[in-house]
mmCIF file of N, CA and C in Angstrom:
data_model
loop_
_atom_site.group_PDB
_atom_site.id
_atom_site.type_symbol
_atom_site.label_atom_id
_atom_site.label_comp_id
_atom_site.label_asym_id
_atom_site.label_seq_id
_atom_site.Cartn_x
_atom_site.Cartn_y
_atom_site.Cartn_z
ATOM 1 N N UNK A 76 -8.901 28.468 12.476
ATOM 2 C CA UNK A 76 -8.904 28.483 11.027
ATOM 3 C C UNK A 76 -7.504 28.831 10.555
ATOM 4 N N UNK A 77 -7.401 28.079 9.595
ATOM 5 C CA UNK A 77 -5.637 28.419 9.336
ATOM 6 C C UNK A 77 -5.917 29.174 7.989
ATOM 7 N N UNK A 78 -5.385 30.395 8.083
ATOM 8 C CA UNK A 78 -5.135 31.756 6.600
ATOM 9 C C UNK A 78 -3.942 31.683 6.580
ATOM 10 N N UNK A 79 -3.582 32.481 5.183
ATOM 11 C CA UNK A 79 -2.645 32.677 4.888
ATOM 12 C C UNK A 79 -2.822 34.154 3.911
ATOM 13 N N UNK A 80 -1.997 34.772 4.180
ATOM 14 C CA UNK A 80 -2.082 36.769 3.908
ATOM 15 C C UNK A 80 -1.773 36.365 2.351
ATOM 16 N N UNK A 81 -2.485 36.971 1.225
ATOM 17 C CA UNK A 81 -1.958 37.431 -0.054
ATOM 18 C C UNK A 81 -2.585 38.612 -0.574
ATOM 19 N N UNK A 82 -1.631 39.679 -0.730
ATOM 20 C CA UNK A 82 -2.042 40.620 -1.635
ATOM 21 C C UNK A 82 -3.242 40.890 -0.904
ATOM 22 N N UNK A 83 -2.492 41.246 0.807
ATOM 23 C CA UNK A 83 -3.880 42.283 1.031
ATOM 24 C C UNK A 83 -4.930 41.470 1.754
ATOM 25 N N UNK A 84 -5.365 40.186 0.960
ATOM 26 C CA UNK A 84 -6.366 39.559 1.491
ATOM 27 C C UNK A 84 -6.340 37.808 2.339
ATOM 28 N N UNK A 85 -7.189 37.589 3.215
ATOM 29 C CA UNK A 85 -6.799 36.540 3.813
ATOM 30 C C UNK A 85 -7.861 35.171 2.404
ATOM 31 N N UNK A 86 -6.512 34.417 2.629
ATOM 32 C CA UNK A 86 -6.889 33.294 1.727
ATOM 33 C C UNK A 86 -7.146 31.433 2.810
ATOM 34 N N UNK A 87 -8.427 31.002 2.390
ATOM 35 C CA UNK A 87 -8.198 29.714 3.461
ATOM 36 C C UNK A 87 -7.694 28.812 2.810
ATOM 37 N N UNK A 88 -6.416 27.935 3.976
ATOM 38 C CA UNK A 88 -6.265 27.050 3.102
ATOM 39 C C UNK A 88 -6.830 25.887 3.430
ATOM 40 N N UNK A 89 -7.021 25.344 2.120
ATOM 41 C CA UNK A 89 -7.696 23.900 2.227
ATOM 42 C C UNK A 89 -7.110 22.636 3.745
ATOM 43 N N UNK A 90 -8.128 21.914 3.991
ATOM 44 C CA UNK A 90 -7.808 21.577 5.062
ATOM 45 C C UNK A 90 -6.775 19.998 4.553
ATOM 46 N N UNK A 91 -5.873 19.767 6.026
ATOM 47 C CA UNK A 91 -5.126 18.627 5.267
ATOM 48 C C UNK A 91 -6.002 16.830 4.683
ATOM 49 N N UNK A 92 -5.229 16.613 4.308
ATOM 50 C CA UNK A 92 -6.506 15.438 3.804
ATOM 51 C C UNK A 92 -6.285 14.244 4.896
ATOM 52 N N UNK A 93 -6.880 13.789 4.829
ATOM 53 C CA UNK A 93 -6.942 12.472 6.297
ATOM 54 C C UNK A 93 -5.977 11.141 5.942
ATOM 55 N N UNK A 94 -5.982 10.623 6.782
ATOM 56 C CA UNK A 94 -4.805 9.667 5.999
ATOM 57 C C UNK A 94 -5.754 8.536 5.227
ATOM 58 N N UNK A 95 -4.933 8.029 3.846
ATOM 59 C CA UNK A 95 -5.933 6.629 3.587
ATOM 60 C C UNK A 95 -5.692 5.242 4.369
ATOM 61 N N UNK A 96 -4.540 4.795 5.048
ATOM 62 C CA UNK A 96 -3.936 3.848 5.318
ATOM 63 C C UNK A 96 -3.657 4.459 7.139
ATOM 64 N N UNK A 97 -4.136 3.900 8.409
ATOM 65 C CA UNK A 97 -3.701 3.898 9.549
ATOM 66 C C UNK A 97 -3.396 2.531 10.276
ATOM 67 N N UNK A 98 -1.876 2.394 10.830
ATOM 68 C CA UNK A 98 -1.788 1.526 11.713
ATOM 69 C C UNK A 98 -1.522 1.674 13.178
ATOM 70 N N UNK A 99 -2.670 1.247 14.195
ATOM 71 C CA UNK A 99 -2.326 1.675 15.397
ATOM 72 C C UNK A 99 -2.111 0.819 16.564
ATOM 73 N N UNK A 100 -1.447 1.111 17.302
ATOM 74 C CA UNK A 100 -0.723 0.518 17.944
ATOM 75 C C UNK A 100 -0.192 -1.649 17.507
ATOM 76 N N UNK A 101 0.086 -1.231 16.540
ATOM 77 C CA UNK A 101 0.772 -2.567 15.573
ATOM 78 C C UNK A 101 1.705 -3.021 16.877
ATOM 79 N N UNK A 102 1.383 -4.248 17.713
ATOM 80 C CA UNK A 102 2.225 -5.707 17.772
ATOM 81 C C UNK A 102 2.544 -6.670 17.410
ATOM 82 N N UNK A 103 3.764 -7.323 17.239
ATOM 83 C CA UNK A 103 3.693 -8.921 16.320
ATOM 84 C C UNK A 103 5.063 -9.329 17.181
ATOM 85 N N UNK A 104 4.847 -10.343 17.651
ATOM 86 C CA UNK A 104 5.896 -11.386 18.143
ATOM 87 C C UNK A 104 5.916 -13.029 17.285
ATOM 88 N N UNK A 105 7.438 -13.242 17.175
ATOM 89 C CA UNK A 105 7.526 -14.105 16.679
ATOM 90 C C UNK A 105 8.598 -15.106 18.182
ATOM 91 N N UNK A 106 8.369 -16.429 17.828
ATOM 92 C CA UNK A 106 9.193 -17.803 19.132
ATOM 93 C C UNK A 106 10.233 -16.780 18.951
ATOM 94 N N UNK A 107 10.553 -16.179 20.540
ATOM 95 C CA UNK A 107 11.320 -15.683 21.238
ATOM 96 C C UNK A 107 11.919 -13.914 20.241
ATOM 97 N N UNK A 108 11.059 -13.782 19.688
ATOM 98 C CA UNK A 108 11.336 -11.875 19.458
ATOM 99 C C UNK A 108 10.363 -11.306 18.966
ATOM 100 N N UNK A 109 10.238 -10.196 19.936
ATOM 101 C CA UNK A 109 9.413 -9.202 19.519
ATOM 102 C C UNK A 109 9.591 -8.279 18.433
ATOM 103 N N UNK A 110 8.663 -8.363 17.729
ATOM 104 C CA UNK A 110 8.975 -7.543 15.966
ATOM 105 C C UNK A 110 8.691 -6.332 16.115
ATOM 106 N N UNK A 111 7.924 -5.767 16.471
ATOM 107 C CA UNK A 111 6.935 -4.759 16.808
ATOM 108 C C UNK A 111 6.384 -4.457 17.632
ATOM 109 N N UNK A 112 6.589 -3.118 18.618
ATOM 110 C CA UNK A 112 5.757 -3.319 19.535
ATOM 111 C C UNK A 112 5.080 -1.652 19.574
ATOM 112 N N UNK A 113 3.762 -1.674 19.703
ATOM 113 C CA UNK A 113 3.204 -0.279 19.471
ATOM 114 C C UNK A 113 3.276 0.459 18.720
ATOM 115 N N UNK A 114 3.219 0.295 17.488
ATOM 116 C CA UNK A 114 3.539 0.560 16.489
ATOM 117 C C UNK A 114 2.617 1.382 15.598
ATOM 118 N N UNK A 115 2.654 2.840 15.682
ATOM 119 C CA UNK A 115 1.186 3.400 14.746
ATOM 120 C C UNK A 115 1.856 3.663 13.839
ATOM 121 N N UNK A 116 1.292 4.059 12.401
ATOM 122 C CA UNK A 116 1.963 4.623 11.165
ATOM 123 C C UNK A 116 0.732 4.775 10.657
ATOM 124 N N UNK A 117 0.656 6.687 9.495
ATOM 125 C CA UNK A 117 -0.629 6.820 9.030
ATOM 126 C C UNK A 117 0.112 7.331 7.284
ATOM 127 N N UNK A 118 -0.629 7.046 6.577
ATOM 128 C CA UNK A 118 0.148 7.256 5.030
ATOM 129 C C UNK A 118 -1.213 7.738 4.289
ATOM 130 N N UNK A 119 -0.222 9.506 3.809
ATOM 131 C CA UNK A 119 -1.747 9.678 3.273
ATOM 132 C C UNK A 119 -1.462 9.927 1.962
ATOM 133 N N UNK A 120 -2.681 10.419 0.671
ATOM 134 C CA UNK A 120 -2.670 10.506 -0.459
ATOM 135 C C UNK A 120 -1.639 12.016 -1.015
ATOM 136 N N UNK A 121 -0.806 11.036 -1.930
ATOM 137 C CA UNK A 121 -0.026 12.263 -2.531
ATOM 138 C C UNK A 121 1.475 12.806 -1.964
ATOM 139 N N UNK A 122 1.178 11.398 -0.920
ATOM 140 C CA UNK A 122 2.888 11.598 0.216
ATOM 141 C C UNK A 122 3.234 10.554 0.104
ATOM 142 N N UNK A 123 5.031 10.706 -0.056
ATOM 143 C CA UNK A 123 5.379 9.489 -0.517
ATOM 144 C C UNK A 123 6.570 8.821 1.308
ATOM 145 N N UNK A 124 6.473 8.319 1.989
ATOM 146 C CA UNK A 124 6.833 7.447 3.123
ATOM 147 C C UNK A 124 7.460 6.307 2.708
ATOM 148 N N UNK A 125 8.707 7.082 3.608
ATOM 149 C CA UNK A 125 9.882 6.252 4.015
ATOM 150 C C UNK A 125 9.791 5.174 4.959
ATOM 151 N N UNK A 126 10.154 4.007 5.275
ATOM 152 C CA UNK A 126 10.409 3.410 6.257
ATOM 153 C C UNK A 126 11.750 2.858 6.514
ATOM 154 N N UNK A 127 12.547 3.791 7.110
ATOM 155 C CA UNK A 127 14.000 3.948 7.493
ATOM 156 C C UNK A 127 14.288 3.156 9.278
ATOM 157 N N UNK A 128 15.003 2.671 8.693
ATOM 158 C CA UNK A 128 15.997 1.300 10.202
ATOM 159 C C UNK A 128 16.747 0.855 9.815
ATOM 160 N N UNK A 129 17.409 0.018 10.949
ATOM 161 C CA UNK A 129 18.527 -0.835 11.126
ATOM 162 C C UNK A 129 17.762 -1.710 10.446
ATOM 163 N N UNK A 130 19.073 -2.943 9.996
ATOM 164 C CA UNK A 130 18.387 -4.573 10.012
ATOM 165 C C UNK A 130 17.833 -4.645 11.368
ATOM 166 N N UNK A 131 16.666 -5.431 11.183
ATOM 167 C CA UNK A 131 15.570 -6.125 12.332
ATOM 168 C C UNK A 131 14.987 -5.495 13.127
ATOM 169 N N UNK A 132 14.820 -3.679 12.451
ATOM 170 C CA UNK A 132 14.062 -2.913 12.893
ATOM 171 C C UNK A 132 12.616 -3.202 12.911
ATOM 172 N N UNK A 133 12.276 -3.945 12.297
ATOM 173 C CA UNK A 133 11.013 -4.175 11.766
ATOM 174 C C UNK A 133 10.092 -3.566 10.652
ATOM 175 N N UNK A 134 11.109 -3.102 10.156
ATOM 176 C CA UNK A 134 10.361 -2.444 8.446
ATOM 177 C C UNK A 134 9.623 -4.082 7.897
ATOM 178 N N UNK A 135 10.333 -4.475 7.491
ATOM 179 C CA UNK A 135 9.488 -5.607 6.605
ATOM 180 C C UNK A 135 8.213 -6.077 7.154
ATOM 181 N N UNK A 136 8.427 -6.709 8.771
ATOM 182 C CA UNK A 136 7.361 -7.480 8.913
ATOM 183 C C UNK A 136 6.337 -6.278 9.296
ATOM 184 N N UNK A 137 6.072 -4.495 9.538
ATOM 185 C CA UNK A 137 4.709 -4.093 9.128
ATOM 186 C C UNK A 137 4.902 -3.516 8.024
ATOM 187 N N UNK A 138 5.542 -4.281 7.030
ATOM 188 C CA UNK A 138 4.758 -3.969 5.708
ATOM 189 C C UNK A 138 4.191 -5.360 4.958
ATOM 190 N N UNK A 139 4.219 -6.381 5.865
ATOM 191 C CA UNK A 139 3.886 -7.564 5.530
ATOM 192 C C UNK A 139 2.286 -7.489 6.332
ATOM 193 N N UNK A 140 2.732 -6.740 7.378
ATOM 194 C CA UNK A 140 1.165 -6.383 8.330
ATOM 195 C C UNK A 140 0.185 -6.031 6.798
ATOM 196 N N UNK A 141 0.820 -4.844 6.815
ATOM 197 C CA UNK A 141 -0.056 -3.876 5.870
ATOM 198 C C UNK A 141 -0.761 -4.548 4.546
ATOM 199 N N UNK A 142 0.339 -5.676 3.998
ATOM 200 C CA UNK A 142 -0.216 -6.430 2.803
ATOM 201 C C UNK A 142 -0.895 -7.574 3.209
ATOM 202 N N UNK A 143 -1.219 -8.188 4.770
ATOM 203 C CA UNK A 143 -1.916 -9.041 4.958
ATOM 204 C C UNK A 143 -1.366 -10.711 4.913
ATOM 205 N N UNK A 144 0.246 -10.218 4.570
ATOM 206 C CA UNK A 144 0.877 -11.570 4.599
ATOM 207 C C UNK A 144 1.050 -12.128 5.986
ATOM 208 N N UNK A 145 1.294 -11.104 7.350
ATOM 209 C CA UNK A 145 0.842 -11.598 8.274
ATOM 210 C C UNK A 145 0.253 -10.845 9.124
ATOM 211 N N UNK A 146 -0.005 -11.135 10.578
ATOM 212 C CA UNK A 146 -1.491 -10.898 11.012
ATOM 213 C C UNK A 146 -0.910 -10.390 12.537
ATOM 214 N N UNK A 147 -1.352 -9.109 12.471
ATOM 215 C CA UNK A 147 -0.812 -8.344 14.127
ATOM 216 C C UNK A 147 -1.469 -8.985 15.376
ATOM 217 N N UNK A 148 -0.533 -9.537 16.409
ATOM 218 C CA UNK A 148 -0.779 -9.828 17.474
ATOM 219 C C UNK A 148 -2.376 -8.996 18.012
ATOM 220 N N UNK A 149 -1.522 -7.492 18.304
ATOM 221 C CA UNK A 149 -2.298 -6.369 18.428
ATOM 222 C C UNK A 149 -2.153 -5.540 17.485
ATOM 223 N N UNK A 150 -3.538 -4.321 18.354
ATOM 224 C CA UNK A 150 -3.670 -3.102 17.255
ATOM 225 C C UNK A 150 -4.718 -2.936 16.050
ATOM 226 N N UNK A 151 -4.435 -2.102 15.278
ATOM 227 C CA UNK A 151 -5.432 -1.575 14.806
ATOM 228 C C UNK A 151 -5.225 -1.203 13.046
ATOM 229 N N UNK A 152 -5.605 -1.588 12.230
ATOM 230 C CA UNK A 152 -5.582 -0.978 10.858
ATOM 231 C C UNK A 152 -7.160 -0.458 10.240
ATOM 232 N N UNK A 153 -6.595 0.944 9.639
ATOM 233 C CA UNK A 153 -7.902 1.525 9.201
ATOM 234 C C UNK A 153 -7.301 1.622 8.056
ATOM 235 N N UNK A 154 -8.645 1.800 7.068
ATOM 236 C CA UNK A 154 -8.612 2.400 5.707
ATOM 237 C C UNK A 154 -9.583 3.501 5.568
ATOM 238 N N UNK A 155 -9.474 4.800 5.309
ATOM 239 C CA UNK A 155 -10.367 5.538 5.288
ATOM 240 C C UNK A 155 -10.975 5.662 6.323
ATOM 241 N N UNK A 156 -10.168 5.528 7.642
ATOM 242 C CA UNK A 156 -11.548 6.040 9.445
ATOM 243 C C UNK A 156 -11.800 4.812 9.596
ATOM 244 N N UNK A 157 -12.004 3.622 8.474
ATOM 245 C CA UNK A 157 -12.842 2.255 8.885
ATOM 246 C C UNK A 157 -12.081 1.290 9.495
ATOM 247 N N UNK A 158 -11.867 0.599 10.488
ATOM 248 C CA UNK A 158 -11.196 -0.368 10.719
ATOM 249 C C UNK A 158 -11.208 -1.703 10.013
ATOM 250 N N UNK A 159 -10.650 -1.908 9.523
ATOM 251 C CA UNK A 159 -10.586 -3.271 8.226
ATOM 252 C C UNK A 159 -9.325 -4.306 9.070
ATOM 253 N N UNK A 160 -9.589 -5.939 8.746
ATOM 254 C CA UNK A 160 -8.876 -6.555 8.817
ATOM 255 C C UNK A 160 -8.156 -7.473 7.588
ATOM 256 N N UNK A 161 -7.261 -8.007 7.278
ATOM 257 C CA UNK A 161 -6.460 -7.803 6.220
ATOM 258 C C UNK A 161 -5.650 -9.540 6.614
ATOM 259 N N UNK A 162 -6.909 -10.203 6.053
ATOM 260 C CA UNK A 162 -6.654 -11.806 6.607
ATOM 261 C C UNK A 162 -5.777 -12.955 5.436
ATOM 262 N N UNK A 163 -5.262 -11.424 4.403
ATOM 263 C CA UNK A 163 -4.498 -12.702 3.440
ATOM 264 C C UNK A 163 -3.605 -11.297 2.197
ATOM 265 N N UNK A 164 -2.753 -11.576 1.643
ATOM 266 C CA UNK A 164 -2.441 -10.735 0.218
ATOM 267 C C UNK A 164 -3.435 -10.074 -0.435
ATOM 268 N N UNK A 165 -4.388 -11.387 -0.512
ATOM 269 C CA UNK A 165 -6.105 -11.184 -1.260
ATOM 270 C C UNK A 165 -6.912 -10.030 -0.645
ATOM 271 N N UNK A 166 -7.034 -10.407 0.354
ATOM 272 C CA UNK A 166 -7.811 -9.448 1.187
ATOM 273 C C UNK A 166 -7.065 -8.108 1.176
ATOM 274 N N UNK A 167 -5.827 -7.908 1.434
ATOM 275 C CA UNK A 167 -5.197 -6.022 1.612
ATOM 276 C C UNK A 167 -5.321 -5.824 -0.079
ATOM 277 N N UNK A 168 -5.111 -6.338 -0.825
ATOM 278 C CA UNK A 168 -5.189 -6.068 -2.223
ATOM 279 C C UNK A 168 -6.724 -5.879 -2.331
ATOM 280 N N UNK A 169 -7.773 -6.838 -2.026
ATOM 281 C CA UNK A 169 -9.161 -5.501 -2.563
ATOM 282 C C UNK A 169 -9.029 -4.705 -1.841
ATOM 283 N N UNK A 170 -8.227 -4.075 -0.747
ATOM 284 C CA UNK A 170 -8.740 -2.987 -0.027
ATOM 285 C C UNK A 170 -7.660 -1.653 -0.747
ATOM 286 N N UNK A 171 -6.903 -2.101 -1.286
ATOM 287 C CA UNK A 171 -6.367 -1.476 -2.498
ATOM 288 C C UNK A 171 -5.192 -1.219 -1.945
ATOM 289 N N UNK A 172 -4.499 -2.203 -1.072
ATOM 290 C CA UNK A 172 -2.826 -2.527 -0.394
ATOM 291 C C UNK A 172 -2.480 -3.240 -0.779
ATOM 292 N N UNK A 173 -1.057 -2.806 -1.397
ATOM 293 C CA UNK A 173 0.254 -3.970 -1.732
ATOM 294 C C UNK A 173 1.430 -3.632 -1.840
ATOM 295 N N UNK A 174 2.166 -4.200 -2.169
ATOM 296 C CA UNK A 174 3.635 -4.109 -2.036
ATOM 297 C C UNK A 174 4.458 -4.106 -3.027
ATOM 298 N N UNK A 175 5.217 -3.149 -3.736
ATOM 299 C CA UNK A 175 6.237 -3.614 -4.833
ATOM 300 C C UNK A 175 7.437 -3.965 -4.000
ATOM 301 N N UNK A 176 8.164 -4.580 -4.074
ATOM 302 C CA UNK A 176 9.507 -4.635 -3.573
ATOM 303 C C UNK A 176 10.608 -4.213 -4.383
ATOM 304 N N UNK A 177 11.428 -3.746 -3.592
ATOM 305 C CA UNK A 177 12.790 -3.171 -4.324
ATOM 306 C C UNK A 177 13.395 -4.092 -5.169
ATOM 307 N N UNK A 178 13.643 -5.196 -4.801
ATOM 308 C CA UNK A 178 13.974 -6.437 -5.415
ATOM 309 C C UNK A 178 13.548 -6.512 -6.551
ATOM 310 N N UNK A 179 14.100 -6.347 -7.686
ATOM 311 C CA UNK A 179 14.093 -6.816 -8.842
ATOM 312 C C UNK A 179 14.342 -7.587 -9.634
ATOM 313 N N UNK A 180 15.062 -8.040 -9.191
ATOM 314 C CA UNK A 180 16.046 -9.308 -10.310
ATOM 315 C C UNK A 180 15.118 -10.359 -10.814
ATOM 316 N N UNK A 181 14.519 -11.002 -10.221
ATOM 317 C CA UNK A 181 13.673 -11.985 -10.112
ATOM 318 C C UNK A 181 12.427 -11.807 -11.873
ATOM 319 N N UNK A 182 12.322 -10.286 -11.381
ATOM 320 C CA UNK A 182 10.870 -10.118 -12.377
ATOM 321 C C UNK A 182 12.048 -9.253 -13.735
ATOM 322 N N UNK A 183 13.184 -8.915 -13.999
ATOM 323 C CA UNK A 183 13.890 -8.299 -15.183
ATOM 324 C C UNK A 183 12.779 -8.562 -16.375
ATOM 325 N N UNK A 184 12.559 -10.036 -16.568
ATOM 326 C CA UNK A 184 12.169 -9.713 -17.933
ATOM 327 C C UNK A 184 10.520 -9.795 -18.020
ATOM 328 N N UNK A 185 9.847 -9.114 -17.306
ATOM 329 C CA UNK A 185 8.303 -8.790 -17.560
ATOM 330 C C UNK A 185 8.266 -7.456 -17.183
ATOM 331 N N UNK A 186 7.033 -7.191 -18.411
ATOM 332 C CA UNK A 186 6.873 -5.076 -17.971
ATOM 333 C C UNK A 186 6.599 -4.848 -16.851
ATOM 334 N N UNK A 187 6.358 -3.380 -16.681
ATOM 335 C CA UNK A 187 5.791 -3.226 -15.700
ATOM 336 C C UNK A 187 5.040 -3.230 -15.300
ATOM 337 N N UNK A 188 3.720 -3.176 -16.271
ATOM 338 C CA UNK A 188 2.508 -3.702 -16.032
ATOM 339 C C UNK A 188 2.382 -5.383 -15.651
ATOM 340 N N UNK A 189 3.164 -6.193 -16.286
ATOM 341 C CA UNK A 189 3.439 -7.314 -15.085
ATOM 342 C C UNK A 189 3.293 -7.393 -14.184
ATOM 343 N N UNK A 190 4.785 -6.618 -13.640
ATOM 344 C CA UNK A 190 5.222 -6.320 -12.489
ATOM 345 C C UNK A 190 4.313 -5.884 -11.280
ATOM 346 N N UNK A 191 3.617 -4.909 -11.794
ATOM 347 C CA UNK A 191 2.051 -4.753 -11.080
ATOM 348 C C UNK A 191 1.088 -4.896 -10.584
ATOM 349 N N UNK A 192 1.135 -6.068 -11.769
ATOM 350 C CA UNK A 192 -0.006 -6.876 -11.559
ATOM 351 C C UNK A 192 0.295 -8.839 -11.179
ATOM 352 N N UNK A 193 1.260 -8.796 -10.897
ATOM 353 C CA UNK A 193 1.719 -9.799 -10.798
ATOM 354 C C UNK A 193 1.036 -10.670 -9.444
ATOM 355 N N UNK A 194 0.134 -11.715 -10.164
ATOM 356 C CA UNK A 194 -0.548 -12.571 -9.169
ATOM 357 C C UNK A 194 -2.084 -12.670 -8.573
ATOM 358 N N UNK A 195 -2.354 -10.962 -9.317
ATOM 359 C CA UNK A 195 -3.567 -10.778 -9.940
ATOM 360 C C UNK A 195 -3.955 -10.042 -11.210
ATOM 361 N N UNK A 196 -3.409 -10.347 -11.962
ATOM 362 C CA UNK A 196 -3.712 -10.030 -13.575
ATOM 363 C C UNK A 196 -4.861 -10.256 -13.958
ATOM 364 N N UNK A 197 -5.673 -8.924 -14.560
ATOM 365 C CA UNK A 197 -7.040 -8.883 -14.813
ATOM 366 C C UNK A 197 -7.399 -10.144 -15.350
ATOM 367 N N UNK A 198 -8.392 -10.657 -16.096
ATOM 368 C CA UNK A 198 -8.942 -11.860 -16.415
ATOM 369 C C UNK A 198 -9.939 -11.658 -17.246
ATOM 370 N N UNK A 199 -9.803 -12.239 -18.394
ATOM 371 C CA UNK A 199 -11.057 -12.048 -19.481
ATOM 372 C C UNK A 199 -12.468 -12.918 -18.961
ATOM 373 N N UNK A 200 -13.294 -13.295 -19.577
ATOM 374 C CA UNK A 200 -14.525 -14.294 -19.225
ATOM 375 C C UNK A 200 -13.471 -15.665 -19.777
ATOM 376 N N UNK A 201 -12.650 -15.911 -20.278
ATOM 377 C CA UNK A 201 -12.258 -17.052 -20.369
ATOM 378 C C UNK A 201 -11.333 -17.582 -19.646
ATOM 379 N N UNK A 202 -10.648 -16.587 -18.745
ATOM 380 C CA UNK A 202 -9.795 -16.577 -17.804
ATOM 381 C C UNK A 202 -8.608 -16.183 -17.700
ATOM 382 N N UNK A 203 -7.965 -15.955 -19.458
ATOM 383 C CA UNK A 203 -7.389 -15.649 -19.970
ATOM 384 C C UNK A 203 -6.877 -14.199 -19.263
ATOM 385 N N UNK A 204 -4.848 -13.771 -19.238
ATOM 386 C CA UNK A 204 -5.213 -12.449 -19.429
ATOM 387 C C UNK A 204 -5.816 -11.696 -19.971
ATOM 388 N N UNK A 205 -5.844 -10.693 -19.342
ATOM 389 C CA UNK A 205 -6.193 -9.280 -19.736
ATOM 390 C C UNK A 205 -5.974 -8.495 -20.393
ATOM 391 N N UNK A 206 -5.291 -8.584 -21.118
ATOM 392 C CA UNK A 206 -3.224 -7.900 -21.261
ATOM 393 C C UNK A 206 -3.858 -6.232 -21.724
ATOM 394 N N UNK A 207 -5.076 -5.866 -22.801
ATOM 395 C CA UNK A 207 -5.337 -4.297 -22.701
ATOM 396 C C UNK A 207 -5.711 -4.160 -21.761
ATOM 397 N N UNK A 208 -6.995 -4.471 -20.414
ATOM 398 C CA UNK A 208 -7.005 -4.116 -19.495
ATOM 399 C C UNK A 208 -5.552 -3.662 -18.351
ATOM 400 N N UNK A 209 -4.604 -4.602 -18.350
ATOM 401 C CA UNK A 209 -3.955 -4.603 -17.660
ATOM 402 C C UNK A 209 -3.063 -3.432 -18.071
ATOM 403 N N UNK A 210 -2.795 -3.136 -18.926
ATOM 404 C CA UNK A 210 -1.891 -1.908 -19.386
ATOM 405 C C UNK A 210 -2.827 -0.834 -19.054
ATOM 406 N N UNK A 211 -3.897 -0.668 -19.217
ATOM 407 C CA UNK A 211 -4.774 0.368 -19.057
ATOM 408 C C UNK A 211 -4.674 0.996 -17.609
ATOM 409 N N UNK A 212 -4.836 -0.513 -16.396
ATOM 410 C CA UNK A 212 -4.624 -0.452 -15.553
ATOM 411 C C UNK A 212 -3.675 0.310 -14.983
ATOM 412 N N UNK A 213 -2.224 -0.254 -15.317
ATOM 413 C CA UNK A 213 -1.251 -0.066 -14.909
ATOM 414 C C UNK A 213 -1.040 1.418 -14.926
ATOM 415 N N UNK A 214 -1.066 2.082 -16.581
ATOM 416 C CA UNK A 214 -0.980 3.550 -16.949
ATOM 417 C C UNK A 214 -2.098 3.958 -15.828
ATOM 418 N N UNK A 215 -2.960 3.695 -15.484
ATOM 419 C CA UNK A 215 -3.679 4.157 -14.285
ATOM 420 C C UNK A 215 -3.095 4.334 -13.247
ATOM 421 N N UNK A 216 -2.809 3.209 -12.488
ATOM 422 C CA UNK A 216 -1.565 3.181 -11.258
ATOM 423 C C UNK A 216 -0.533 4.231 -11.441
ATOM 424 N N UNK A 217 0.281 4.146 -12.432
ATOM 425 C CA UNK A 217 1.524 4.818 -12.385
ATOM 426 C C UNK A 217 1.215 6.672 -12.400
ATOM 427 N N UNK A 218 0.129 6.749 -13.458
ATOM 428 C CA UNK A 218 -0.669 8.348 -13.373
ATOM 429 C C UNK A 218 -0.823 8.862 -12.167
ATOM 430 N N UNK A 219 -1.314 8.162 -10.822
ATOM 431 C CA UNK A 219 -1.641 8.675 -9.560
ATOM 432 C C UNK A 219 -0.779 8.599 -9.105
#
């Protein structure tokens, strides 16, 4: 049990929280190089993770794992303990994975709720944006 002494009395502290996002042992080879090889990474709620390398360390392609743009040789991705597979953008996005990129230039002149939502923008019954949902949204996202 992990305490901690205050004023005399022992206090427990809360236990750490589990990760939401696990990748384990992540492989991906591409004609003639290996991208990744064994690769775990766990990212949990309320921590913010770096992914620091050289060029052709392989930062990009497992965070392309992670968004489902492409698809690990080997290994393992969980969400919440569950093992989930992540067979498109579509698919890691309902599981509530995606990617902003640093890259900006491209999107300058749309908000950020755009920016956000860019490629799945809520949808009225007419098909139409969303545009109060989507702000609602967004101020949601950015709050957590």
């Amino acid at each position: 049990m992990d305490t901690t002494a205050q004023h005399g009395s022992v206090k427990e502290r809360p236990p750490a929280p589990a990760p939401r996002l696990t990748l384990s042992g992540i492989s991906k080879s591409f004609p003639g190089v290996r991208a990744l090889h064994n690769v775990s990474l766990s990212l949990y709620p309320g921590q913010v993770t770096a992914l620091i390398g050289e060029n052709g360390a392989g930062k990009s392609t497992l965070v392309k794992i992670m968004t489902g743009i492409y698809q690990p040789d080997e290994g393992t991705i969980s969400i919440d303990g569950q093992a989930v597979t992540m067979p498109s953008a579509h698919a890691a996005f309902g599981h509530g994975v995606t990617a902003i990129h640093q890259e900006t230039v491209l999107f300058d002149d749309l908000s950020v709720a755009e920016n956000i939502f860019l490629g799945h923008a809520p949808r009225t019954r007419l098909r139409t944006i969303d545009w109060r949902t989507m702000r609602k949204n967004a101020r949601e996202v950015l709050d957590t």
